[in-house]
Amino acid sequence: MSAALRATVLSRGFTSRAVDGFVGAVGNTPLIHLKKLSEKTGCTILGKAEFQNPGGSVKDRAALGVVQDAEKRGLLKPGGTVVEGTAGNTGIGLAHVCRSKGYKCVIFMPNTQSQEKIDLLRMLGAEVYPVPAVAYENPKNYNHQAREFAEQLPNAIWTDQFDNTANAQAHYVSTGPEIWEQTQGKLDGFTCATGTGGTLAGVGRYLKEKSGGRTQIWLADPPGSVLYSYITSGGKLNERAGSSITEGIGQGRITNNLGTFVNDISGALHIPDEKSIEMIYDLLDTEGLYLGASSALNVVAAVELAQKLGRGSTVATVLCDGAYRYQSRLFSKAWLKTKGLYDAIPEHLKKYAVLD
């Protein structure tokens, strides 16, 4: 990694003036050089610090993007209600945006999500409806319940994060350009997991265009998702099977957001939960970063992609959020043992699993 590129990556990039409220604080996050992993691979591994968004996750960008799009199209007026089906972080981002703009916020979410997320949503003033986790094809899926709820209210929108392509567009106009500028265009690969598909599609499309197709874009996928097999089989969509401890990523279908870019994806990586858990603890120990499971999965994928591209390559990924919203699970010996994942933590790192 050149000295000039390192200086650019390490720069915080703060503006020279105050920003306008919560909305103005979204984006312009640092790109962190993951030093130990870079040294280990002989490559440059970079993580976009999306946990430094004001709402604490990458989903702040999508939340702001879909609300602003609805406002521009006249679908949402002052005093209105924003409704969404979400595994957590998009809802948290929407709750923040709604508080800052004076909208009501209603969230439907699978009842499998962490209690920390549910509590935070309620603290932010959102109405929260945890519902049984069922497949998208089931009419009781949380997304369908959110849509039906919004349809019954005046001056209300269902933001439809999975299929509303304003989500991907938010990353095309913000996250992608930031990464390109922070790496001075010297980027061989980008990888991240996908739930809605907005981050991968928006960032991927921008980087492909700016690099003239040189930057490879790879999808990272957890167990229980069909996207890895879809990409590697050339477009065969299998039935969803299995599950993962990661939250908010993996998918059983091609969303509209992912559909805007799926044919341009360079490849896919399947990342087992064991590797994600090990990376959570490794990043804490070697980099001082306290990250959630989806962030760790992305870093595992970035390392594997860098190794595929060869020594000297530069690969970026997304550090989606911190571990604070999952700590009662990820750092609980008892919980990890129920998932068969406690022994995935190397012995010298088990000291960090401090919760019983």
Coordinates of C-alpha atoms in Angstrom, one line a residue:
M1 CA 0.0 0.0 0.0
S2 CA 1.5 3.3 -1.1
A3 CA 2.1 6.1 1.4
A4 CA -0.2 8.4 -0.5
L5 CA -3.0 5.8 -0.5
R6 CA -2.5 5.0 3.1
A7 CA -2.8 8.7 4.0
T8 CA -6.0 9.0 2.0
V9 CA -7.5 5.9 3.6
L10 CA -6.6 7.0 7.1
S11 CA -8.0 10.5 6.5
R12 CA -11.3 11.1 8.3
G13 CA -12.5 13.4 5.6
F14 CA -14.6 15.6 7.9
T15 CA -16.1 18.7 6.3
S16 CA -14.9 22.1 7.4
R17 CA -18.3 23.2 8.6
A18 CA -21.2 21.9 10.7
V19 CA -23.6 19.5 9.0
D20 CA -27.4 19.9 9.0
G21 CA -28.7 17.6 11.7
F22 CA -29.0 13.8 11.5
V23 CA -29.5 13.8 7.8
G24 CA -26.3 15.8 7.1
A25 CA -24.3 13.4 9.3
V26 CA -25.1 10.3 7.2
G27 CA -22.2 9.2 5.0
N28 CA -18.6 10.3 4.6
T29 CA -17.4 7.5 6.8
P30 CA -13.7 6.5 7.1
L31 CA -12.1 3.7 5.1
I32 CA -10.1 1.7 7.6
H33 CA -6.9 -0.1 6.6
L34 CA -7.1 -3.5 8.4
K35 CA -3.4 -3.7 9.1
K36 CA -3.0 -7.2 10.5
L37 CA -5.0 -8.9 7.8
S38 CA -3.3 -6.9 5.2
E39 CA 0.1 -8.0 6.5
K40 CA -1.1 -11.6 6.7
T41 CA -2.3 -11.7 3.1
G42 CA 0.3 -9.5 1.4
C43 CA -2.7 -7.4 0.2
T44 CA -4.5 -4.3 1.2
I45 CA -7.7 -5.1 3.0
L46 CA -10.0 -2.0 3.6
G47 CA -13.2 -1.7 5.6
K48 CA -15.7 1.1 5.1
A49 CA -16.6 2.1 8.7
E50 CA -20.4 2.3 8.3
F51 CA -20.9 1.8 12.0
Q52 CA -19.8 5.5 12.3
N53 CA -23.0 6.7 10.6
P54 CA -25.1 8.6 13.2
G55 CA -27.6 5.8 13.5
G56 CA -24.8 3.2 13.8
S57 CA -25.1 1.2 10.6
V58 CA -24.8 1.2 6.8
K59 CA -28.6 1.2 6.7
D60 CA -28.7 4.9 7.5
R61 CA -27.9 5.5 3.9
A62 CA -30.8 3.4 2.5
A63 CA -33.2 4.8 5.1
L64 CA -32.4 8.3 4.2
G65 CA -32.5 7.5 0.5
V66 CA -35.9 5.9 0.4
V67 CA -37.5 8.7 2.5
Q68 CA -36.0 11.5 0.4
D69 CA -37.1 9.7 -2.7
A70 CA -40.7 9.5 -1.4
E71 CA -40.6 13.2 -0.5
K72 CA -39.4 14.2 -3.9
R73 CA -42.2 12.2 -5.6
G74 CA -44.8 13.7 -3.3
L75 CA -45.7 10.4 -1.7
L76 CA -44.9 11.6 1.8
K77 CA -46.0 14.9 3.3
P78 CA -45.4 16.6 6.7
G79 CA -46.9 14.6 9.6
G80 CA -46.9 11.4 7.6
T81 CA -46.1 7.8 8.6
V82 CA -43.2 5.7 7.4
V83 CA -43.8 1.9 7.5
E84 CA -41.2 -0.8 6.9
G85 CA -40.5 -4.5 7.2
T86 CA -37.0 -4.9 8.5
A87 CA -34.6 -7.2 10.4
G88 CA -33.5 -4.2 12.4
N89 CA -30.9 -1.8 11.1
T90 CA -33.0 -0.2 8.3
G91 CA -35.8 0.3 10.9
I92 CA -33.3 1.9 13.3
G93 CA -32.1 4.2 10.5
L94 CA -35.7 5.0 9.5
A95 CA -36.6 5.7 13.1
H96 CA -33.8 8.2 13.4
V97 CA -34.7 9.9 10.1
C98 CA -38.4 10.1 11.1
R99 CA -37.5 11.7 14.4
S100 CA -35.3 14.3 12.6
K101 CA -38.0 15.0 10.0
G102 CA -41.1 14.8 12.2
Y103 CA -42.7 11.6 10.7
K104 CA -44.3 8.7 12.6
C105 CA -42.5 5.4 12.2
V106 CA -43.9 1.8 12.3
I107 CA -41.7 -1.3 12.0
F108 CA -42.6 -4.9 11.4
M109 CA -39.8 -7.3 12.0
P110 CA -39.1 -11.1 12.4
N111 CA -39.3 -12.1 16.0
T112 CA -36.0 -13.8 15.7
Q113 CA -34.0 -10.6 15.8
S114 CA -32.0 -9.5 18.8
Q115 CA -33.8 -7.8 21.8
E116 CA -31.2 -4.9 21.6
K117 CA -32.6 -3.9 18.2
I118 CA -36.3 -4.1 19.3
D119 CA -35.6 -2.1 22.4
L120 CA -33.7 0.6 20.5
L121 CA -36.5 1.0 18.0
R122 CA -38.9 1.6 20.7
M123 CA -36.6 4.0 22.5
L124 CA -36.6 6.0 19.2
G125 CA -40.3 6.3 19.3
A126 CA -41.2 3.7 16.7
E127 CA -44.2 1.3 16.9
V128 CA -42.7 -2.1 16.7
Y129 CA -44.5 -5.3 15.7
P130 CA -42.4 -8.5 16.0
V131 CA -44.1 -11.2 14.0
P132 CA -43.3 -14.9 13.3
A133 CA -40.4 -15.3 10.8
V134 CA -41.9 -16.9 7.7
A135 CA -40.8 -17.1 4.0
Y136 CA -41.5 -14.2 1.7
E137 CA -44.0 -16.3 -0.2
N138 CA -46.1 -16.5 2.9
P139 CA -48.7 -13.7 3.2
K140 CA -47.8 -13.3 6.9
N141 CA -44.2 -12.4 6.0
Y142 CA -43.2 -9.2 7.8
N143 CA -42.8 -7.3 4.5
H144 CA -46.4 -8.0 3.4
Q145 CA -47.8 -7.1 6.8
A146 CA -45.9 -3.8 6.7
R147 CA -47.3 -3.0 3.2
E148 CA -50.9 -3.9 4.2
F149 CA -50.6 -1.7 7.3
A150 CA -49.4 1.3 5.3
E151 CA -52.2 0.9 2.7
Q152 CA -54.7 1.4 5.5
L153 CA -53.3 4.8 6.6
P154 CA -53.6 8.2 5.0
N155 CA -50.4 10.0 4.2
A156 CA -48.3 6.9 4.8
I157 CA -45.7 5.0 2.7
W158 CA -44.3 1.5 2.8
T159 CA -40.6 2.1 2.0
D160 CA -40.2 -1.4 0.6
Q161 CA -36.4 -1.5 1.2
F162 CA -36.0 -4.8 -0.7
D163 CA -37.6 -3.8 -4.0
N164 CA -37.5 0.0 -3.9
T165 CA -34.4 0.8 -6.0
A166 CA -34.0 4.2 -4.3
N167 CA -32.1 2.0 -1.8
A168 CA -29.4 1.0 -4.4
Q169 CA -29.4 4.5 -5.8
A170 CA -28.5 5.9 -2.4
H171 CA -25.3 3.8 -2.4
Y172 CA -24.6 4.6 -6.1
V173 CA -24.5 8.3 -5.3
S174 CA -22.8 8.1 -1.9
T175 CA -21.0 5.0 -0.7
G176 CA -19.6 4.0 -4.1
P177 CA -18.1 7.5 -4.9
E178 CA -16.6 7.7 -1.3
I179 CA -14.8 4.4 -1.7
W180 CA -13.5 5.3 -5.1
E181 CA -12.2 8.6 -3.9
Q182 CA -10.7 7.2 -0.7
T183 CA -8.8 4.5 -2.7
Q184 CA -7.9 7.0 -5.5
G185 CA -9.4 4.5 -7.9
K186 CA -6.8 1.9 -7.0
L187 CA -9.2 -0.9 -6.2
D188 CA -9.1 -4.4 -7.5
G189 CA -12.1 -5.8 -5.7
F190 CA -15.1 -5.1 -3.6
T191 CA -17.2 -7.6 -1.7
C192 CA -20.1 -7.6 0.7
A193 CA -23.1 -9.7 1.8
T194 CA -26.6 -8.7 0.7
G195 CA -30.0 -8.7 2.2
T196 CA -31.9 -6.1 0.2
G197 CA -29.1 -6.0 -2.3
G198 CA -28.9 -2.2 -2.2
T199 CA -25.3 -1.8 -1.0
L200 CA -23.8 -4.4 -3.3
A201 CA -25.8 -3.2 -6.3
G202 CA -25.3 0.5 -5.8
V203 CA -21.6 0.4 -4.9
G204 CA -20.9 -2.3 -7.4
R205 CA -22.5 -0.4 -10.3
Y206 CA -20.6 2.8 -9.5
L207 CA -17.2 1.0 -9.1
K208 CA -17.7 -1.0 -12.3
E209 CA -18.5 2.1 -14.2
K210 CA -15.6 4.2 -12.8
S211 CA -13.1 1.5 -13.3
G212 CA -14.2 0.5 -16.7
G213 CA -15.0 -2.9 -15.5
R214 CA -11.5 -3.5 -13.9
T215 CA -12.8 -3.6 -10.3
Q216 CA -14.3 -7.0 -9.5
I217 CA -17.5 -7.2 -7.5
W218 CA -18.1 -10.3 -5.5
L219 CA -21.2 -11.3 -3.5
A220 CA -20.5 -12.8 0.0
D221 CA -23.2 -15.1 1.3
P222 CA -24.0 -16.8 4.6
P223 CA -25.5 -20.3 5.1
G224 CA -29.3 -20.5 4.4
S225 CA -29.1 -18.1 1.5
V226 CA -29.6 -19.0 -2.2
L227 CA -27.5 -16.2 -3.7
Y228 CA -24.2 -18.0 -3.7
S229 CA -25.7 -21.0 -5.6
Y230 CA -27.5 -18.6 -7.9
I231 CA -24.4 -16.8 -9.0
T232 CA -22.1 -19.9 -9.2
S233 CA -24.7 -21.9 -11.1
G234 CA -25.3 -19.3 -13.7
G235 CA -28.7 -18.3 -12.6
K236 CA -30.4 -21.3 -11.1
L237 CA -32.6 -20.3 -8.1
N238 CA -32.8 -23.1 -5.6
E239 CA -35.1 -23.5 -2.6
R240 CA -33.8 -21.9 0.6
A241 CA -32.5 -24.3 3.1
G242 CA -30.5 -24.0 6.4
S243 CA -29.9 -20.9 8.5
S244 CA -27.2 -18.6 9.8
I245 CA -26.5 -16.6 13.0
T246 CA -26.0 -13.5 10.9
E247 CA -28.9 -11.0 10.9
G248 CA -30.2 -9.0 8.0
I249 CA -28.2 -10.7 5.2
G250 CA -28.8 -13.7 3.0
Q251 CA -31.8 -14.0 0.7
G252 CA -34.2 -16.5 -0.9
R253 CA -34.9 -14.5 -4.0
I254 CA -33.5 -11.9 -6.3
T255 CA -34.8 -8.5 -5.0
N256 CA -35.4 -5.6 -7.4
N257 CA -32.3 -3.9 -5.9
L258 CA -30.1 -6.8 -6.5
G259 CA -31.7 -7.3 -9.9
T260 CA -30.3 -4.0 -11.1
F261 CA -26.8 -5.4 -10.9
V262 CA -27.0 -9.2 -10.5
N263 CA -25.8 -10.0 -14.1
D264 CA -22.7 -7.9 -13.6
I265 CA -21.5 -9.6 -10.4
S266 CA -18.0 -11.2 -10.9
G267 CA -18.5 -14.1 -8.5
A268 CA -19.7 -15.3 -5.1
L269 CA -18.2 -16.5 -1.9
H270 CA -19.9 -18.8 0.6
I271 CA -18.9 -17.9 4.2
P272 CA -19.7 -20.4 7.0
D273 CA -20.8 -19.1 10.4
E274 CA -17.7 -20.6 12.0
K275 CA -15.5 -18.3 10.0
S276 CA -17.6 -15.3 10.8
I277 CA -17.5 -16.0 14.5
E278 CA -13.7 -16.5 14.4
M279 CA -13.3 -13.1 12.6
I280 CA -15.5 -11.3 15.1
Y281 CA -13.0 -12.2 17.8
D282 CA -9.9 -11.8 15.6
L283 CA -10.9 -8.2 14.6
L284 CA -11.5 -7.3 18.3
D285 CA -8.1 -8.7 19.3
T286 CA -5.9 -7.5 16.4
E287 CA -7.7 -4.4 15.2
G288 CA -9.6 -3.2 18.2
L289 CA -12.8 -3.2 16.2
Y290 CA -16.0 -4.4 18.0
L291 CA -18.2 -5.5 15.0
G292 CA -21.3 -7.5 14.3
A293 CA -21.5 -10.8 12.5
S294 CA -22.3 -9.4 9.0
S295 CA -19.3 -7.1 9.2
A296 CA -17.1 -10.1 10.2
L297 CA -18.5 -12.1 7.3
N298 CA -17.7 -9.3 4.9
V299 CA -14.1 -9.2 6.2
V300 CA -13.7 -12.9 5.8
A301 CA -14.9 -12.5 2.2
A302 CA -12.5 -9.6 1.6
V303 CA -9.6 -11.7 2.7
E304 CA -10.7 -14.6 0.5
L305 CA -11.2 -12.4 -2.5
A306 CA -7.8 -10.7 -2.0
Q307 CA -6.2 -14.1 -1.9
K308 CA -7.9 -15.0 -5.2
L309 CA -6.8 -11.8 -6.8
G310 CA -3.2 -12.3 -5.6
R311 CA -0.6 -10.6 -3.5
G312 CA -0.5 -6.8 -3.9
S313 CA -4.2 -6.5 -4.6
T314 CA -6.5 -4.0 -2.9
V315 CA -10.0 -5.1 -1.7
A316 CA -12.6 -3.1 0.1
T317 CA -15.7 -4.2 2.0
V318 CA -18.3 -2.8 4.4
L319 CA -18.2 -2.8 8.2
C320 CA -22.0 -2.7 8.5
D321 CA -22.4 -2.1 12.2
G322 CA -20.9 -2.7 15.7
A323 CA -21.5 -5.6 18.0
Y324 CA -23.5 -3.6 20.5
R325 CA -26.8 -4.7 19.0
Y326 CA -25.8 -8.4 19.3
Q327 CA -23.5 -8.6 22.2
S328 CA -26.0 -10.7 24.4
R329 CA -25.6 -13.4 21.7
L330 CA -22.2 -13.1 20.1
F331 CA -20.3 -12.8 23.3
S332 CA -22.3 -15.3 25.3
K333 CA -20.7 -18.6 25.9
A334 CA -24.1 -20.3 26.5
W335 CA -25.7 -18.9 23.3
L336 CA -22.7 -19.8 21.1
K337 CA -22.7 -23.3 22.5
T338 CA -26.4 -23.7 21.6
K339 CA -25.4 -22.9 18.0
G340 CA -22.4 -25.2 18.1
L341 CA -20.1 -22.2 17.5
Y342 CA -18.2 -21.7 20.8
D343 CA -15.4 -23.9 19.6
A344 CA -15.1 -21.8 16.4
I345 CA -13.3 -19.3 18.6
P346 CA -9.6 -19.9 18.8
E347 CA -8.5 -20.8 22.4
H348 CA -6.5 -17.6 22.8
L349 CA -9.5 -15.5 21.9
K350 CA -12.1 -17.1 24.2
K351 CA -11.2 -14.7 26.9
Y352 CA -13.5 -12.2 25.1
A353 CA -16.6 -14.4 25.4
V354 CA -17.3 -12.8 28.8
L355 CA -21.1 -13.3 29.0
D356 CA -22.5 -16.6 30.5

